[in-house]
């Protein structure tokens, strides 16, 4: 991969699919609430929140910007309990993927986005178990 944008486009469906699998394994509902996509060299300060539902929306608003940071937002619910999980991709080392659910934060390295496995998301699964136990 030559850029974060290429990596993001290659792994996007896998990330969403693995989140569905994690939710199913833990009897949770999951809703993708959007992306926070930016070029770190041209942004202000915003609280973490989704701004775009699709990559196309981002490109329509910022057609020539480099992508240096992508954050996915997923709402996980079980009964009345609700938590927001995020998955972060960032340059310059875009092979590092970071997961968070509130104060629980960690990361893994995934070199080949075409061959990700649910086991690559074991850390995130442990966070889900902690939050929904």
mmCIF file of C-alpha atoms in Angstrom:
data_model
loop_
_atom_site.group_PDB
_atom_site.id
_atom_site.type_symbol
_atom_site.label_atom_id
_atom_site.label_comp_id
_atom_site.label_asym_id
_atom_site.label_seq_id
_atom_site.Cartn_x
_atom_site.Cartn_y
_atom_site.Cartn_z
ATOM 1 C CA UNK A 1 0.000 0.000 0.000
ATOM 2 C CA UNK A 2 1.333 3.405 -0.885
ATOM 3 C CA UNK A 3 -0.965 5.587 1.203
ATOM 4 C CA UNK A 4 -3.414 5.559 4.073
ATOM 5 C CA UNK A 5 -6.211 6.174 1.570
ATOM 6 C CA UNK A 6 -5.310 2.972 -0.333
ATOM 7 C CA UNK A 7 -5.091 1.012 2.916
ATOM 8 C CA UNK A 8 -8.411 2.424 4.145
ATOM 9 C CA UNK A 9 -10.190 1.552 0.903
ATOM 10 C CA UNK A 10 -8.750 -1.983 0.994
ATOM 11 C CA UNK A 11 -9.651 -2.709 4.625
ATOM 12 C CA UNK A 12 -12.924 -0.786 5.006
ATOM 13 C CA UNK A 13 -15.289 -3.682 4.304
ATOM 14 C CA UNK A 14 -13.255 -6.042 6.480
ATOM 15 C CA UNK A 15 -13.435 -3.721 9.491
ATOM 16 C CA UNK A 16 -17.196 -3.367 9.187
ATOM 17 C CA UNK A 17 -17.624 -7.112 8.658
ATOM 18 C CA UNK A 18 -15.526 -7.993 11.703
ATOM 19 C CA UNK A 19 -17.543 -5.579 13.829
ATOM 20 C CA UNK A 20 -20.722 -7.393 12.753
ATOM 21 C CA UNK A 21 -19.117 -10.720 13.687
ATOM 22 C CA UNK A 22 -18.028 -9.416 17.103
ATOM 23 C CA UNK A 23 -21.531 -8.127 17.786
ATOM 24 C CA UNK A 24 -23.056 -11.448 16.773
ATOM 25 C CA UNK A 25 -20.664 -13.437 18.985
ATOM 26 C CA UNK A 26 -21.589 -11.307 22.015
ATOM 27 C CA UNK A 27 -25.321 -10.986 21.314
ATOM 28 C CA UNK A 28 -25.031 -7.235 20.695
ATOM 29 C CA UNK A 29 -26.600 -4.864 18.242
ATOM 30 C CA UNK A 30 -24.117 -2.815 16.260
ATOM 31 C CA UNK A 31 -24.686 0.320 14.237
ATOM 32 C CA UNK A 32 -22.031 2.014 12.128
ATOM 33 C CA UNK A 33 -22.567 5.705 12.889
ATOM 34 C CA UNK A 34 -19.950 7.136 10.543
ATOM 35 C CA UNK A 35 -16.370 8.189 9.906
ATOM 36 C CA UNK A 36 -14.178 10.996 11.058
ATOM 37 C CA UNK A 37 -11.795 11.472 8.102
ATOM 38 C CA UNK A 38 -9.238 14.224 7.962
ATOM 39 C CA UNK A 39 -6.012 15.643 6.685
ATOM 40 C CA UNK A 40 -4.120 16.365 9.922
ATOM 41 C CA UNK A 41 -2.213 19.233 8.357
ATOM 42 C CA UNK A 42 -5.408 21.193 7.633
ATOM 43 C CA UNK A 43 -7.794 20.693 10.532
ATOM 44 C CA UNK A 44 -8.939 22.422 13.644
ATOM 45 C CA UNK A 45 -9.788 20.843 16.944
ATOM 46 C CA UNK A 46 -12.960 18.779 17.105
ATOM 47 C CA UNK A 47 -14.354 16.397 19.655
ATOM 48 C CA UNK A 48 -14.329 12.803 18.431
ATOM 49 C CA UNK A 49 -17.491 12.277 16.444
ATOM 50 C CA UNK A 50 -18.510 10.968 13.047
ATOM 51 C CA UNK A 51 -18.744 13.547 10.260
ATOM 52 C CA UNK A 52 -19.301 11.345 7.188
ATOM 53 C CA UNK A 53 -21.435 8.275 6.547
ATOM 54 C CA UNK A 54 -19.496 7.375 3.408
ATOM 55 C CA UNK A 55 -16.071 7.953 1.916
ATOM 56 C CA UNK A 56 -17.840 9.459 -1.102
ATOM 57 C CA UNK A 57 -19.301 12.193 1.145
ATOM 58 C CA UNK A 58 -15.801 13.066 2.332
ATOM 59 C CA UNK A 59 -14.454 13.186 -1.220
ATOM 60 C CA UNK A 60 -17.295 15.418 -2.376
ATOM 61 C CA UNK A 61 -16.440 17.897 0.380
ATOM 62 C CA UNK A 62 -12.636 17.519 0.169
ATOM 63 C CA UNK A 63 -11.802 16.310 -3.350
ATOM 64 C CA UNK A 64 -8.069 16.998 -3.280
ATOM 65 C CA UNK A 65 -7.106 16.455 0.356
ATOM 66 C CA UNK A 66 -4.752 13.706 1.469
ATOM 67 C CA UNK A 67 -6.231 11.336 4.021
ATOM 68 C CA UNK A 68 -4.065 11.181 7.155
ATOM 69 C CA UNK A 69 -6.534 9.912 9.736
ATOM 70 C CA UNK A 70 -9.685 7.781 9.666
ATOM 71 C CA UNK A 71 -11.782 6.902 12.689
ATOM 72 C CA UNK A 72 -14.777 4.578 12.516
ATOM 73 C CA UNK A 73 -17.595 4.890 15.056
ATOM 74 C CA UNK A 74 -19.786 1.941 16.030
ATOM 75 C CA UNK A 75 -22.603 2.036 18.559
ATOM 76 C CA UNK A 76 -22.818 -1.260 20.473
ATOM 77 C CA UNK A 77 -25.931 -2.008 22.511
ATOM 78 C CA UNK A 78 -27.277 -4.831 24.626
ATOM 79 C CA UNK A 79 -30.563 -4.096 26.315
ATOM 80 C CA UNK A 80 -30.252 -0.648 27.908
ATOM 81 C CA UNK A 81 -26.443 -0.756 27.950
ATOM 82 C CA UNK A 82 -24.704 1.244 25.210
ATOM 83 C CA UNK A 83 -21.012 1.847 24.401
ATOM 84 C CA UNK A 84 -19.235 3.457 21.458
ATOM 85 C CA UNK A 85 -16.381 1.521 19.899
ATOM 86 C CA UNK A 86 -13.928 3.214 17.565
ATOM 87 C CA UNK A 87 -11.377 1.882 15.125
ATOM 88 C CA UNK A 88 -8.554 4.260 14.146
ATOM 89 C CA UNK A 89 -6.310 4.275 11.099
ATOM 90 C CA UNK A 90 -3.599 6.907 10.847
ATOM 91 C CA UNK A 91 -0.532 7.963 8.905
ATOM 92 C CA UNK A 92 2.445 7.757 8.748
ATOM 93 C CA UNK A 93 2.410 4.095 9.891
ATOM 94 C CA UNK A 94 -1.044 3.219 8.656
ATOM 95 C CA UNK A 95 -0.564 -0.507 9.322
ATOM 96 C CA UNK A 96 -1.238 0.190 12.991
ATOM 97 C CA UNK A 97 -4.926 -0.090 13.808
ATOM 98 C CA UNK A 98 -6.143 1.188 17.167
ATOM 99 C CA UNK A 99 -9.313 0.154 18.955
ATOM 100 C CA UNK A 100 -11.113 1.903 21.767
ATOM 101 C CA UNK A 101 -14.205 1.615 23.880
ATOM 102 C CA UNK A 102 -14.160 4.557 26.254
ATOM 103 C CA UNK A 103 -11.044 4.230 28.473
ATOM 104 C CA UNK A 104 -9.946 0.912 26.931
ATOM 105 C CA UNK A 105 -7.445 1.614 24.153
ATOM 106 C CA UNK A 106 -4.897 -0.502 22.295
ATOM 107 C CA UNK A 107 -3.693 -1.459 18.874
ATOM 108 C CA UNK A 108 -2.460 -4.140 16.505
ATOM 109 C CA UNK A 109 -0.523 -4.190 13.270
ATOM 110 C CA UNK A 110 -2.238 -5.515 10.153
ATOM 111 C CA UNK A 111 0.089 -5.492 7.164
ATOM 112 C CA UNK A 112 -2.207 -7.112 4.602
ATOM 113 C CA UNK A 113 -5.715 -5.631 4.645
ATOM 114 C CA UNK A 114 -6.945 -8.188 2.124
ATOM 115 C CA UNK A 115 -6.248 -11.036 4.547
ATOM 116 C CA UNK A 116 -7.513 -9.827 7.893
ATOM 117 C CA UNK A 117 -9.095 -12.321 10.229
ATOM 118 C CA UNK A 118 -11.436 -11.991 13.163
ATOM 119 C CA UNK A 119 -8.489 -13.002 15.366
ATOM 120 C CA UNK A 120 -6.809 -9.706 14.390
ATOM 121 C CA UNK A 121 -9.592 -8.070 16.410
ATOM 122 C CA UNK A 122 -9.074 -10.164 19.584
ATOM 123 C CA UNK A 123 -8.060 -7.066 21.541
ATOM 124 C CA UNK A 124 -11.292 -5.306 20.614
ATOM 125 C CA UNK A 125 -13.253 -8.446 21.511
ATOM 126 C CA UNK A 126 -11.659 -8.403 24.969
ATOM 127 C CA UNK A 127 -12.808 -4.777 25.365
ATOM 128 C CA UNK A 128 -16.346 -5.766 24.371
ATOM 129 C CA UNK A 129 -16.330 -8.580 26.941
ATOM 130 C CA UNK A 130 -15.105 -6.153 29.621
ATOM 131 C CA UNK A 131 -17.752 -3.544 28.844
ATOM 132 C CA UNK A 132 -20.666 -5.932 28.449
ATOM 133 C CA UNK A 133 -19.931 -8.394 31.268
#
